[in-house]
Amino acid sequence: MLHTLKRYWRLYRVLIAQFFKVVLQSKVDFLMGLLGFFLTQATGIIFLYLIFQQIPTLQGWTLDQLIFIYGFAQIPRGIDHLLTDNIWLVAWRTVINGEFDRYMLRPMNVFFQVIAEKLQPDALGELLIGTILVVISTIKGVATFSPMNVLLFVISVFAGALIYTSIKLFFAALAFWLKQSGPFLQVAYEMAEFAKYPTEIYHRAIQFIITWVIPFAFVAYLPASFFLGKGDAWVVGAEVIIAVVFWCIAYGTFNYGLKGYESAGN
């Protein structure tokens, strides 16, 4: 087991190194993409400020608290975006046009090949914005972190990233049967925007969907509420359980789809 992990870690470093050699051939495109994504994230904060120019609170939540939730939401999303963004191509392109064949021919884990093919540097904008907002909120005393809360924060962030990846992988895996599942993945993934704000501001049907069907509320709002002193520690435990369950479902669906995969020529 340990030998296998070491082997895959060496392969991952080699593949990512090759990816960066390609990316750095056009440094301007890389920097422009990073700047563009950073500005996109910044507009979300500006939007919150404009809203709170008109209303002092939103269902009892202050601007500073919502900024913490917004920043908290960006970190797990940024980790997922950075490491597993290539899954999108499975949903949109690689299955339907036969590019997926190359993964099937190599003596390596197929999922590993998909995510190791590239990183998404644009995600650094999400991670940077999220980290800055969380740090500012902590300095201002909006959120408080004991040593135990720091540990729970780290656990929550990586569990949240796993939920993002699991949802993305599940809908991408549907391409093995539909040939192209990108539209379904797009709709599901965009529901993450709801989790950047308190769920109680939405209709109950939306609350149910983003909490228990596509559980983005456990990625951002619910664990962030705990660190703001408005929730209980069990939320982080529930987030970990949900992350493991959804990962097993997603990875199981992906592997089941591999067994019935047919090349584009078929």
PDB file of C-alpha atoms in Angstrom:
ATOM      1  CA  MET A   1       0.000   0.000   0.000  1.00  0.00           C
ATOM      2  CA  LEU A   2       2.747   2.433   1.015  1.00  0.00           C
ATOM      3  CA  HIS A   3       4.772   1.510  -2.065  1.00  0.00           C
ATOM      4  CA  THR A   4       1.750   2.220  -4.282  1.00  0.00           C
ATOM      5  CA  LEU A   5       1.175   5.607  -2.660  1.00  0.00           C
ATOM      6  CA  LYS A   6       4.820   6.563  -3.158  1.00  0.00           C
ATOM      7  CA  ARG A   7       4.634   5.497  -6.801  1.00  0.00           C
ATOM      8  CA  TYR A   8       1.540   7.581  -7.468  1.00  0.00           C
ATOM      9  CA  TRP A   9       3.036  10.561  -5.663  1.00  0.00           C
ATOM     10  CA  ARG A  10       6.116  10.379  -7.917  1.00  0.00           C
ATOM     11  CA  LEU A  11       3.890  10.088 -10.994  1.00  0.00           C
ATOM     12  CA  TYR A  12       1.788  13.032  -9.834  1.00  0.00           C
ATOM     13  CA  ARG A  13       4.841  15.258  -9.468  1.00  0.00           C
ATOM     14  CA  VAL A  14       6.089  14.288 -12.927  1.00  0.00           C
ATOM     15  CA  LEU A  15       2.722  14.920 -14.603  1.00  0.00           C
ATOM     16  CA  ILE A  16       2.159  18.248 -12.858  1.00  0.00           C
ATOM     17  CA  ALA A  17       5.714  19.351 -13.685  1.00  0.00           C
ATOM     18  CA  GLN A  18       4.992  18.683 -17.358  1.00  0.00           C
ATOM     19  CA  PHE A  19       1.755  20.664 -17.083  1.00  0.00           C
ATOM     20  CA  PHE A  20       3.558  23.693 -15.646  1.00  0.00           C
ATOM     21  CA  LYS A  21       6.135  23.575 -18.417  1.00  0.00           C
ATOM     22  CA  VAL A  22       3.271  24.030 -20.868  1.00  0.00           C
ATOM     23  CA  VAL A  23       1.570  26.752 -18.801  1.00  0.00           C
ATOM     24  CA  LEU A  24       4.741  28.792 -18.324  1.00  0.00           C
ATOM     25  CA  GLN A  25       5.316  28.938 -22.059  1.00  0.00           C
ATOM     26  CA  SER A  26       2.682  31.680 -21.970  1.00  0.00           C
ATOM     27  CA  LYS A  27       3.245  33.561 -18.716  1.00  0.00           C
ATOM     28  CA  VAL A  28       1.018  36.477 -19.769  1.00  0.00           C
ATOM     29  CA  ASP A  29      -2.011  34.210 -20.269  1.00  0.00           C
ATOM     30  CA  PHE A  30      -1.344  32.619 -16.888  1.00  0.00           C
ATOM     31  CA  LEU A  31      -1.145  35.963 -15.080  1.00  0.00           C
ATOM     32  CA  MET A  32      -4.166  37.408 -16.895  1.00  0.00           C
ATOM     33  CA  GLY A  33      -6.239  34.353 -16.040  1.00  0.00           C
ATOM     34  CA  LEU A  34      -5.233  34.598 -12.397  1.00  0.00           C
ATOM     35  CA  LEU A  35      -5.971  38.327 -12.257  1.00  0.00           C
ATOM     36  CA  GLY A  36      -9.331  37.858 -13.982  1.00  0.00           C
ATOM     37  CA  PHE A  37     -10.429  35.202 -11.527  1.00  0.00           C
ATOM     38  CA  PHE A  38      -9.228  37.314  -8.589  1.00  0.00           C
ATOM     39  CA  LEU A  39     -11.331  40.243  -9.802  1.00  0.00           C
ATOM     40  CA  THR A  40     -14.338  37.970 -10.268  1.00  0.00           C
ATOM     41  CA  GLN A  41     -14.125  36.932  -6.638  1.00  0.00           C
ATOM     42  CA  ALA A  42     -13.673  40.529  -5.526  1.00  0.00           C
ATOM     43  CA  THR A  43     -16.927  41.532  -7.228  1.00  0.00           C
ATOM     44  CA  GLY A  44     -18.771  39.191  -4.884  1.00  0.00           C
ATOM     45  CA  ILE A  45     -17.531  41.195  -1.916  1.00  0.00           C
ATOM     46  CA  ILE A  46     -18.469  44.461  -3.581  1.00  0.00           C
ATOM     47  CA  PHE A  47     -21.959  43.055  -4.150  1.00  0.00           C
ATOM     48  CA  LEU A  48     -22.316  42.335  -0.418  1.00  0.00           C
ATOM     49  CA  TYR A  49     -21.220  45.852   0.477  1.00  0.00           C
ATOM     50  CA  LEU A  50     -23.773  47.342  -1.910  1.00  0.00           C
ATOM     51  CA  ILE A  51     -26.558  45.201  -0.439  1.00  0.00           C
ATOM     52  CA  PHE A  52     -25.702  46.277   3.094  1.00  0.00           C
ATOM     53  CA  GLN A  53     -25.727  49.913   2.093  1.00  0.00           C
ATOM     54  CA  GLN A  54     -29.494  49.464   1.920  1.00  0.00           C
ATOM     55  CA  ILE A  55     -30.123  47.051   4.815  1.00  0.00           C
ATOM     56  CA  PRO A  56     -28.207  46.836   8.126  1.00  0.00           C
ATOM     57  CA  THR A  57     -28.766  43.093   8.650  1.00  0.00           C
ATOM     58  CA  LEU A  58     -30.012  40.099   6.672  1.00  0.00           C
ATOM     59  CA  GLN A  59     -32.156  37.741   8.763  1.00  0.00           C
ATOM     60  CA  GLY A  60     -30.077  38.739  11.785  1.00  0.00           C
ATOM     61  CA  TRP A  61     -26.715  38.370  10.017  1.00  0.00           C
ATOM     62  CA  THR A  62     -24.341  41.325   9.816  1.00  0.00           C
ATOM     63  CA  LEU A  63     -22.125  42.270   6.900  1.00  0.00           C
ATOM     64  CA  ASP A  64     -18.973  41.157   8.730  1.00  0.00           C
ATOM     65  CA  GLN A  65     -20.492  37.743   9.415  1.00  0.00           C
ATOM     66  CA  LEU A  66     -21.568  37.288   5.800  1.00  0.00           C
ATOM     67  CA  ILE A  67     -18.099  38.270   4.608  1.00  0.00           C
ATOM     68  CA  PHE A  68     -16.649  35.511   6.806  1.00  0.00           C
ATOM     69  CA  ILE A  69     -19.111  32.968   5.362  1.00  0.00           C
ATOM     70  CA  TYR A  70     -18.263  34.145   1.841  1.00  0.00           C
ATOM     71  CA  GLY A  71     -14.531  33.859   2.502  1.00  0.00           C
ATOM     72  CA  PHE A  72     -14.894  30.500   4.209  1.00  0.00           C
ATOM     73  CA  ALA A  73     -16.819  29.185   1.191  1.00  0.00           C
ATOM     74  CA  GLN A  74     -14.002  30.104  -1.193  1.00  0.00           C
ATOM     75  CA  ILE A  75     -11.331  27.955   0.477  1.00  0.00           C
ATOM     76  CA  PRO A  76     -12.746  24.421  -0.027  1.00  0.00           C
ATOM     77  CA  ARG A  77     -14.024  25.452  -3.441  1.00  0.00           C
ATOM     78  CA  GLY A  78     -10.573  26.761  -4.320  1.00  0.00           C
ATOM     79  CA  ILE A  79      -8.887  23.515  -3.237  1.00  0.00           C
ATOM     80  CA  ASP A  80     -11.286  21.481  -5.355  1.00  0.00           C
ATOM     81  CA  HIS A  81     -10.897  23.886  -8.272  1.00  0.00           C
ATOM     82  CA  LEU A  82      -7.107  23.761  -8.060  1.00  0.00           C
ATOM     83  CA  LEU A  83      -6.700  19.989  -7.862  1.00  0.00           C
ATOM     84  CA  THR A  84      -9.627  18.404  -9.712  1.00  0.00           C
ATOM     85  CA  ASP A  85     -10.834  20.889 -12.314  1.00  0.00           C
ATOM     86  CA  ASN A  86     -10.019  18.454 -15.119  1.00  0.00           C
ATOM     87  CA  ILE A  87     -13.094  16.401 -14.147  1.00  0.00           C
ATOM     88  CA  TRP A  88     -15.161  18.980 -16.048  1.00  0.00           C
ATOM     89  CA  LEU A  89     -13.675  17.727 -19.310  1.00  0.00           C
ATOM     90  CA  VAL A  90     -15.007  14.233 -18.620  1.00  0.00           C
ATOM     91  CA  ALA A  91     -18.512  15.693 -18.477  1.00  0.00           C
ATOM     92  CA  TRP A  92     -18.147  17.943 -21.503  1.00  0.00           C
ATOM     93  CA  ARG A  93     -15.667  16.418 -23.922  1.00  0.00           C
ATOM     94  CA  THR A  94     -13.367  13.470 -23.279  1.00  0.00           C
ATOM     95  CA  VAL A  95     -16.050  10.752 -23.262  1.00  0.00           C
ATOM     96  CA  ILE A  96     -18.081  11.941 -26.227  1.00  0.00           C
ATOM     97  CA  ASN A  97     -15.101  12.495 -28.550  1.00  0.00           C
ATOM     98  CA  GLY A  98     -13.087   9.438 -27.553  1.00  0.00           C
ATOM     99  CA  GLU A  99     -10.242  11.242 -25.759  1.00  0.00           C
ATOM    100  CA  PHE A 100     -11.032   9.152 -22.686  1.00  0.00           C
ATOM    101  CA  ASP A 101      -9.516   6.122 -24.436  1.00  0.00           C
ATOM    102  CA  ARG A 102      -6.003   7.182 -23.470  1.00  0.00           C
ATOM    103  CA  TYR A 103      -6.843   6.832 -19.765  1.00  0.00           C
ATOM    104  CA  MET A 104      -8.124   3.298 -20.312  1.00  0.00           C
ATOM    105  CA  LEU A 105      -4.938   2.195 -22.084  1.00  0.00           C
ATOM    106  CA  ARG A 106      -2.482   3.227 -19.382  1.00  0.00           C
ATOM    107  CA  PRO A 107      -1.643   0.906 -16.440  1.00  0.00           C
ATOM    108  CA  MET A 108      -2.712   3.500 -13.879  1.00  0.00           C
ATOM    109  CA  ASN A 109      -5.801   4.353 -11.879  1.00  0.00           C
ATOM    110  CA  VAL A 110      -8.120   6.208 -14.250  1.00  0.00           C
ATOM    111  CA  PHE A 111      -9.355   8.800 -11.743  1.00  0.00           C
ATOM    112  CA  PHE A 112      -5.759   9.568 -10.785  1.00  0.00           C
ATOM    113  CA  GLN A 113      -4.906  10.184 -14.438  1.00  0.00           C
ATOM    114  CA  VAL A 114      -7.831  12.574 -14.848  1.00  0.00           C
ATOM    115  CA  ILE A 115      -6.927  14.808 -11.911  1.00  0.00           C
ATOM    116  CA  ALA A 116      -3.146  14.552 -12.371  1.00  0.00           C
ATOM    117  CA  GLU A 117      -3.278  15.803 -15.941  1.00  0.00           C
ATOM    118  CA  LYS A 118      -3.397  19.434 -14.849  1.00  0.00           C
ATOM    119  CA  LEU A 119      -3.856  21.950 -12.057  1.00  0.00           C
ATOM    120  CA  GLN A 120      -6.058  25.013 -12.376  1.00  0.00           C
ATOM    121  CA  PRO A 121      -3.960  28.066 -11.390  1.00  0.00           C
ATOM    122  CA  ASP A 122      -7.034  30.328 -11.569  1.00  0.00           C
ATOM    123  CA  ALA A 123      -8.117  28.722  -8.284  1.00  0.00           C
ATOM    124  CA  LEU A 124      -5.387  30.668  -6.488  1.00  0.00           C
ATOM    125  CA  GLY A 125      -7.701  33.681  -6.770  1.00  0.00           C
ATOM    126  CA  GLU A 126     -10.381  31.864  -4.776  1.00  0.00           C
ATOM    127  CA  LEU A 127      -7.904  30.633  -2.193  1.00  0.00           C
ATOM    128  CA  LEU A 128      -6.313  34.044  -1.778  1.00  0.00           C
ATOM    129  CA  ILE A 129      -9.627  35.892  -1.433  1.00  0.00           C
ATOM    130  CA  GLY A 130     -10.991  33.285   0.977  1.00  0.00           C
ATOM    131  CA  THR A 131      -7.895  33.291   3.162  1.00  0.00           C
ATOM    132  CA  ILE A 132      -7.745  37.102   3.306  1.00  0.00           C
ATOM    133  CA  LEU A 133     -11.399  37.371   4.325  1.00  0.00           C
ATOM    134  CA  VAL A 134     -11.108  34.685   7.005  1.00  0.00           C
ATOM    135  CA  VAL A 135      -7.958  36.308   8.444  1.00  0.00           C
ATOM    136  CA  ILE A 136      -9.559  39.775   8.463  1.00  0.00           C
ATOM    137  CA  SER A 137     -12.673  38.380  10.174  1.00  0.00           C
ATOM    138  CA  THR A 138     -10.521  36.708  12.819  1.00  0.00           C
ATOM    139  CA  ILE A 139      -8.534  39.888  13.457  1.00  0.00           C
ATOM    140  CA  LYS A 140     -11.782  41.851  13.836  1.00  0.00           C
ATOM    141  CA  GLY A 141     -13.102  39.276  16.296  1.00  0.00           C
ATOM    142  CA  VAL A 142     -16.014  38.252  14.074  1.00  0.00           C
ATOM    143  CA  ALA A 143     -14.815  34.646  14.253  1.00  0.00           C
ATOM    144  CA  THR A 144     -12.742  33.241  17.086  1.00  0.00           C
ATOM    145  CA  PHE A 145     -10.371  30.297  16.837  1.00  0.00           C
ATOM    146  CA  SER A 146      -9.161  28.174  19.742  1.00  0.00           C
ATOM    147  CA  PRO A 147      -6.553  25.477  19.041  1.00  0.00           C
ATOM    148  CA  MET A 148      -9.400  22.948  18.734  1.00  0.00           C
ATOM    149  CA  ASN A 149     -11.297  25.218  16.358  1.00  0.00           C
ATOM    150  CA  VAL A 150      -8.224  25.566  14.169  1.00  0.00           C
ATOM    151  CA  LEU A 151      -8.108  21.775  13.857  1.00  0.00           C
ATOM    152  CA  LEU A 152     -11.836  21.641  13.107  1.00  0.00           C
ATOM    153  CA  PHE A 153     -11.384  24.426  10.549  1.00  0.00           C
ATOM    154  CA  VAL A 154      -8.749  22.428   8.662  1.00  0.00           C
ATOM    155  CA  ILE A 155     -10.888  19.271   8.798  1.00  0.00           C
ATOM    156  CA  SER A 156     -13.935  21.202   7.601  1.00  0.00           C
ATOM    157  CA  VAL A 157     -12.082  22.809   4.707  1.00  0.00           C
ATOM    158  CA  PHE A 158     -10.794  19.493   3.326  1.00  0.00           C
ATOM    159  CA  ALA A 159     -14.107  17.728   3.944  1.00  0.00           C
ATOM    160  CA  GLY A 160     -15.808  20.549   2.057  1.00  0.00           C
ATOM    161  CA  ALA A 161     -13.359  20.204  -0.824  1.00  0.00           C
ATOM    162  CA  LEU A 162     -14.132  16.478  -0.951  1.00  0.00           C
ATOM    163  CA  ILE A 163     -17.868  17.231  -1.148  1.00  0.00           C
ATOM    164  CA  TYR A 164     -17.231  19.560  -4.091  1.00  0.00           C
ATOM    165  CA  THR A 165     -15.124  16.922  -5.843  1.00  0.00           C
ATOM    166  CA  SER A 166     -17.651  14.166  -5.137  1.00  0.00           C
ATOM    167  CA  ILE A 167     -20.564  16.121  -6.585  1.00  0.00           C
ATOM    168  CA  LYS A 168     -18.480  17.049  -9.620  1.00  0.00           C
ATOM    169  CA  LEU A 169     -17.313  13.455 -10.138  1.00  0.00           C
ATOM    170  CA  PHE A 170     -20.806  11.990  -9.781  1.00  0.00           C
ATOM    171  CA  PHE A 171     -22.351  14.214 -12.431  1.00  0.00           C
ATOM    172  CA  ALA A 172     -19.310  13.876 -14.697  1.00  0.00           C
ATOM    173  CA  ALA A 173     -19.579  10.076 -14.439  1.00  0.00           C
ATOM    174  CA  LEU A 174     -23.069  10.250 -15.930  1.00  0.00           C
ATOM    175  CA  ALA A 175     -21.310  10.960 -19.235  1.00  0.00           C
ATOM    176  CA  PHE A 176     -20.520   7.234 -19.484  1.00  0.00           C
ATOM    177  CA  TRP A 177     -24.222   6.724 -20.155  1.00  0.00           C
ATOM    178  CA  LEU A 178     -25.290  10.120 -21.538  1.00  0.00           C
ATOM    179  CA  LYS A 179     -22.033  10.740 -23.468  1.00  0.00           C
ATOM    180  CA  GLN A 180     -22.169  14.376 -22.327  1.00  0.00           C
ATOM    181  CA  SER A 181     -23.307  15.327 -18.819  1.00  0.00           C
ATOM    182  CA  GLY A 182     -21.863  18.840 -18.703  1.00  0.00           C
ATOM    183  CA  PRO A 183     -25.229  20.662 -18.515  1.00  0.00           C
ATOM    184  CA  PHE A 184     -26.291  18.596 -15.488  1.00  0.00           C
ATOM    185  CA  LEU A 185     -22.946  19.183 -13.777  1.00  0.00           C
ATOM    186  CA  GLN A 186     -23.158  22.915 -14.516  1.00  0.00           C
ATOM    187  CA  VAL A 187     -26.604  23.234 -12.923  1.00  0.00           C
ATOM    188  CA  ALA A 188     -25.593  21.200  -9.862  1.00  0.00           C
ATOM    189  CA  TYR A 189     -22.298  23.022  -9.365  1.00  0.00           C
ATOM    190  CA  GLU A 190     -23.835  26.472  -9.666  1.00  0.00           C
ATOM    191  CA  MET A 191     -26.065  25.670  -6.693  1.00  0.00           C
ATOM    192  CA  ALA A 192     -22.948  26.187  -4.580  1.00  0.00           C
ATOM    193  CA  GLU A 193     -23.607  29.924  -4.924  1.00  0.00           C
ATOM    194  CA  PHE A 194     -26.580  29.530  -2.574  1.00  0.00           C
ATOM    195  CA  ALA A 195     -24.287  28.223   0.188  1.00  0.00           C
ATOM    196  CA  LYS A 196     -22.373  31.504   0.399  1.00  0.00           C
ATOM    197  CA  TYR A 197     -25.313  33.032   2.263  1.00  0.00           C
ATOM    198  CA  PRO A 198     -27.503  31.926   5.215  1.00  0.00           C
ATOM    199  CA  THR A 199     -29.870  29.203   4.038  1.00  0.00           C
ATOM    200  CA  GLU A 200     -32.782  30.633   6.000  1.00  0.00           C
ATOM    201  CA  ILE A 201     -33.150  33.457   3.487  1.00  0.00           C
ATOM    202  CA  TYR A 202     -34.264  30.901   0.866  1.00  0.00           C
ATOM    203  CA  HIS A 203     -37.490  28.994   0.306  1.00  0.00           C
ATOM    204  CA  ARG A 204     -37.687  25.715   2.246  1.00  0.00           C
ATOM    205  CA  ALA A 205     -37.436  23.673  -0.933  1.00  0.00           C
ATOM    206  CA  ILE A 206     -34.101  25.286  -1.781  1.00  0.00           C
ATOM    207  CA  GLN A 207     -32.922  24.839   1.800  1.00  0.00           C
ATOM    208  CA  PHE A 208     -33.675  21.112   1.586  1.00  0.00           C
ATOM    209  CA  ILE A 209     -31.936  20.678  -1.769  1.00  0.00           C
ATOM    210  CA  ILE A 210     -28.692  22.454  -0.842  1.00  0.00           C
ATOM    211  CA  THR A 211     -28.563  20.768   2.562  1.00  0.00           C
ATOM    212  CA  TRP A 212     -29.519  17.146   1.883  1.00  0.00           C
ATOM    213  CA  VAL A 213     -29.656  16.527  -1.888  1.00  0.00           C
ATOM    214  CA  ILE A 214     -26.662  18.499  -3.166  1.00  0.00           C
ATOM    215  CA  PRO A 215     -25.189  19.354   0.251  1.00  0.00           C
ATOM    216  CA  PHE A 216     -23.330  22.575  -0.451  1.00  0.00           C
ATOM    217  CA  ALA A 217     -24.686  24.048   2.796  1.00  0.00           C
ATOM    218  CA  PHE A 218     -22.298  21.677   4.607  1.00  0.00           C
ATOM    219  CA  VAL A 219     -19.418  23.117   2.606  1.00  0.00           C
ATOM    220  CA  ALA A 220     -19.869  26.745   3.593  1.00  0.00           C
ATOM    221  CA  TYR A 221     -22.797  28.152   5.552  1.00  0.00           C
ATOM    222  CA  LEU A 222     -23.288  25.466   8.232  1.00  0.00           C
ATOM    223  CA  PRO A 223     -19.642  24.969   9.293  1.00  0.00           C
ATOM    224  CA  ALA A 224     -18.968  28.707   8.961  1.00  0.00           C
ATOM    225  CA  SER A 225     -21.878  29.321  11.371  1.00  0.00           C
ATOM    226  CA  PHE A 226     -20.113  27.174  13.957  1.00  0.00           C
ATOM    227  CA  PHE A 227     -16.947  29.273  13.768  1.00  0.00           C
ATOM    228  CA  LEU A 228     -19.110  32.386  14.115  1.00  0.00           C
ATOM    229  CA  GLY A 229     -20.545  31.017  17.370  1.00  0.00           C
ATOM    230  CA  LYS A 230     -23.977  30.356  15.862  1.00  0.00           C
ATOM    231  CA  GLY A 231     -23.725  26.590  15.450  1.00  0.00           C
ATOM    232  CA  ASP A 232     -22.534  23.420  17.134  1.00  0.00           C
ATOM    233  CA  ALA A 233     -19.391  21.352  16.592  1.00  0.00           C
ATOM    234  CA  TRP A 234     -21.474  18.377  15.415  1.00  0.00           C
ATOM    235  CA  VAL A 235     -21.843  20.196  12.094  1.00  0.00           C
ATOM    236  CA  VAL A 236     -18.194  19.527  11.276  1.00  0.00           C
ATOM    237  CA  GLY A 237     -18.634  15.853  12.150  1.00  0.00           C
ATOM    238  CA  ALA A 238     -21.715  15.669   9.941  1.00  0.00           C
ATOM    239  CA  GLU A 239     -19.779  17.380   7.154  1.00  0.00           C
ATOM    240  CA  VAL A 240     -17.066  14.705   7.323  1.00  0.00           C
ATOM    241  CA  ILE A 241     -19.637  11.892   7.228  1.00  0.00           C
ATOM    242  CA  ILE A 242     -21.440  13.479   4.267  1.00  0.00           C
ATOM    243  CA  ALA A 243     -18.120  13.959   2.462  1.00  0.00           C
ATOM    244  CA  VAL A 244     -17.201  10.270   2.897  1.00  0.00           C
ATOM    245  CA  VAL A 245     -20.675   9.037   1.885  1.00  0.00           C
ATOM    246  CA  PHE A 246     -20.857  11.242  -1.209  1.00  0.00           C
ATOM    247  CA  TRP A 247     -17.301  10.317  -2.195  1.00  0.00           C
ATOM    248  CA  CYS A 248     -18.135   6.599  -2.001  1.00  0.00           C
ATOM    249  CA  ILE A 249     -21.250   7.153  -4.129  1.00  0.00           C
ATOM    250  CA  ALA A 250     -19.409   9.308  -6.678  1.00  0.00           C
ATOM    251  CA  TYR A 251     -16.325   7.118  -6.988  1.00  0.00           C
ATOM    252  CA  GLY A 252     -18.463   3.982  -7.102  1.00  0.00           C
ATOM    253  CA  THR A 253     -20.554   5.487  -9.914  1.00  0.00           C
ATOM    254  CA  PHE A 254     -17.401   6.494 -11.775  1.00  0.00           C
ATOM    255  CA  ASN A 255     -15.893   3.000 -11.526  1.00  0.00           C
ATOM    256  CA  TYR A 256     -19.178   1.381 -12.530  1.00  0.00           C
ATOM    257  CA  GLY A 257     -19.299   3.625 -15.577  1.00  0.00           C
ATOM    258  CA  LEU A 258     -15.754   2.628 -16.515  1.00  0.00           C
ATOM    259  CA  LYS A 259     -16.827  -1.004 -16.794  1.00  0.00           C
ATOM    260  CA  GLY A 260     -19.366  -0.133 -19.465  1.00  0.00           C
ATOM    261  CA  TYR A 261     -17.325   2.532 -21.230  1.00  0.00           C
ATOM    262  CA  GLU A 262     -17.381   2.382 -24.992  1.00  0.00           C
ATOM    263  CA  SER A 263     -15.103   4.414 -27.198  1.00  0.00           C
ATOM    264  CA  ALA A 264     -16.623   7.154 -29.349  1.00  0.00           C
ATOM    265  CA  GLY A 265     -16.359   4.822 -32.364  1.00  0.00           C
ATOM    266  CA  ASN A 266     -18.901   2.547 -30.731  1.00  0.00           C
TER     267      ASN A 266
END
